[in-house]
């Protein structure tokens, strides 16, 4: 599971076997986990994050979307 970026307590990554799904990024902090689609940045799922924290993380995904997309394409050959 390649880690693409770390910002504070957040680790942004994807799983190596997820190439059949549209481009997305997972975000983990402790036991909290979320998944964001990259094409049109939006929340796909979340577990143990508050709404306020999800809005902050979504802003981070928007800010680094190009990096996440490049990492996804490089890994999955997109």
PDB file of C-alpha atoms in Angstrom:
ATOM      1  CA  UNK A   1       0.000   0.000   0.000  1.00  0.00           C
ATOM      2  CA  UNK A   2       1.966   2.975  -1.278  1.00  0.00           C
ATOM      3  CA  UNK A   3       1.953   6.047   0.942  1.00  0.00           C
ATOM      4  CA  UNK A   4       1.791   9.128  -1.263  1.00  0.00           C
ATOM      5  CA  UNK A   5       1.923  11.895   1.348  1.00  0.00           C
ATOM      6  CA  UNK A   6       1.928  12.566   5.082  1.00  0.00           C
ATOM      7  CA  UNK A   7       0.568  15.806   6.515  1.00  0.00           C
ATOM      8  CA  UNK A   8       0.538  16.054  10.286  1.00  0.00           C
ATOM      9  CA  UNK A   9      -1.316  13.003  11.604  1.00  0.00           C
ATOM     10  CA  UNK A  10      -2.747  12.107   8.173  1.00  0.00           C
ATOM     11  CA  UNK A  11      -1.377   9.442   5.854  1.00  0.00           C
ATOM     12  CA  UNK A  12      -2.609   9.543   2.249  1.00  0.00           C
ATOM     13  CA  UNK A  13      -2.307   6.218   0.434  1.00  0.00           C
ATOM     14  CA  UNK A  14      -3.940   3.692  -1.863  1.00  0.00           C
ATOM     15  CA  UNK A  15      -3.958  -0.095  -1.945  1.00  0.00           C
ATOM     16  CA  UNK A  16      -1.946  -1.804  -4.686  1.00  0.00           C
ATOM     17  CA  UNK A  17      -4.859  -3.980  -5.805  1.00  0.00           C
ATOM     18  CA  UNK A  18      -7.405  -1.181  -6.382  1.00  0.00           C
ATOM     19  CA  UNK A  19      -6.647  -0.347 -10.011  1.00  0.00           C
ATOM     20  CA  UNK A  20     -10.072  -1.536 -11.160  1.00  0.00           C
ATOM     21  CA  UNK A  21     -11.791   1.312  -9.280  1.00  0.00           C
ATOM     22  CA  UNK A  22     -11.768   4.960 -10.344  1.00  0.00           C
ATOM     23  CA  UNK A  23      -8.815   6.985  -9.012  1.00  0.00           C
ATOM     24  CA  UNK A  24      -9.110   7.674  -5.292  1.00  0.00           C
ATOM     25  CA  UNK A  25      -7.040   8.231  -2.165  1.00  0.00           C
ATOM     26  CA  UNK A  26      -7.427   6.847   1.349  1.00  0.00           C
ATOM     27  CA  UNK A  27      -6.659   8.980   4.392  1.00  0.00           C
ATOM     28  CA  UNK A  28      -5.835   7.479   7.768  1.00  0.00           C
ATOM     29  CA  UNK A  29      -5.312   8.979  11.208  1.00  0.00           C
ATOM     30  CA  UNK A  30      -5.030   6.525  14.066  1.00  0.00           C
ATOM     31  CA  UNK A  31      -8.100   4.293  13.615  1.00  0.00           C
ATOM     32  CA  UNK A  32     -10.035   6.766  11.461  1.00  0.00           C
ATOM     33  CA  UNK A  33     -10.190   6.156   7.715  1.00  0.00           C
ATOM     34  CA  UNK A  34     -11.725   7.944   4.738  1.00  0.00           C
ATOM     35  CA  UNK A  35     -11.732   7.499   0.980  1.00  0.00           C
ATOM     36  CA  UNK A  36     -11.991  10.343  -1.542  1.00  0.00           C
ATOM     37  CA  UNK A  37     -12.572  10.105  -5.294  1.00  0.00           C
ATOM     38  CA  UNK A  38     -10.042  12.166  -7.249  1.00  0.00           C
ATOM     39  CA  UNK A  39     -11.698  12.891 -10.610  1.00  0.00           C
ATOM     40  CA  UNK A  40     -14.221  15.166  -8.991  1.00  0.00           C
ATOM     41  CA  UNK A  41     -12.997  15.361  -5.411  1.00  0.00           C
ATOM     42  CA  UNK A  42     -15.734  13.947  -3.217  1.00  0.00           C
ATOM     43  CA  UNK A  43     -16.049  11.744  -0.183  1.00  0.00           C
ATOM     44  CA  UNK A  44     -16.603   8.075  -1.017  1.00  0.00           C
ATOM     45  CA  UNK A  45     -16.662   6.706   2.549  1.00  0.00           C
ATOM     46  CA  UNK A  46     -15.499   7.476   6.057  1.00  0.00           C
ATOM     47  CA  UNK A  47     -15.115   5.821   9.423  1.00  0.00           C
ATOM     48  CA  UNK A  48     -14.545   7.617  12.734  1.00  0.00           C
ATOM     49  CA  UNK A  49     -13.959  11.117  11.321  1.00  0.00           C
ATOM     50  CA  UNK A  50     -16.094  14.073  12.355  1.00  0.00           C
ATOM     51  CA  UNK A  51     -17.749  16.210   9.708  1.00  0.00           C
ATOM     52  CA  UNK A  52     -15.452  19.091  10.548  1.00  0.00           C
ATOM     53  CA  UNK A  53     -12.337  16.951  10.127  1.00  0.00           C
ATOM     54  CA  UNK A  54     -13.652  15.506   6.852  1.00  0.00           C
ATOM     55  CA  UNK A  55     -14.091  19.031   5.460  1.00  0.00           C
ATOM     56  CA  UNK A  56     -10.492  19.819   6.403  1.00  0.00           C
ATOM     57  CA  UNK A  57      -9.231  16.593   4.817  1.00  0.00           C
ATOM     58  CA  UNK A  58     -11.268  17.267   1.674  1.00  0.00           C
ATOM     59  CA  UNK A  59      -9.519  20.645   1.369  1.00  0.00           C
ATOM     60  CA  UNK A  60      -6.170  18.834   1.646  1.00  0.00           C
ATOM     61  CA  UNK A  61      -7.225  16.388  -1.075  1.00  0.00           C
ATOM     62  CA  UNK A  62      -8.198  19.319  -3.330  1.00  0.00           C
ATOM     63  CA  UNK A  63      -4.862  20.995  -2.646  1.00  0.00           C
ATOM     64  CA  UNK A  64      -2.817  17.883  -3.467  1.00  0.00           C
ATOM     65  CA  UNK A  65      -5.105  16.301  -6.050  1.00  0.00           C
ATOM     66  CA  UNK A  66      -2.569  16.538  -8.884  1.00  0.00           C
ATOM     67  CA  UNK A  67       0.066  14.744  -6.799  1.00  0.00           C
ATOM     68  CA  UNK A  68      -2.405  11.986  -5.841  1.00  0.00           C
ATOM     69  CA  UNK A  69      -3.546  11.561  -9.449  1.00  0.00           C
ATOM     70  CA  UNK A  70       0.038  11.393 -10.688  1.00  0.00           C
ATOM     71  CA  UNK A  71       0.901   8.745  -8.072  1.00  0.00           C
ATOM     72  CA  UNK A  72      -2.223   6.750  -9.007  1.00  0.00           C
ATOM     73  CA  UNK A  73      -1.439   6.912 -12.736  1.00  0.00           C
ATOM     74  CA  UNK A  74       2.192   6.001 -12.129  1.00  0.00           C
ATOM     75  CA  UNK A  75       1.267   2.990 -10.031  1.00  0.00           C
ATOM     76  CA  UNK A  76      -1.641   1.694 -12.099  1.00  0.00           C
ATOM     77  CA  UNK A  77      -0.400   2.815 -15.511  1.00  0.00           C
ATOM     78  CA  UNK A  78      -3.193   5.317 -16.122  1.00  0.00           C
TER      79      UNK A  78
END
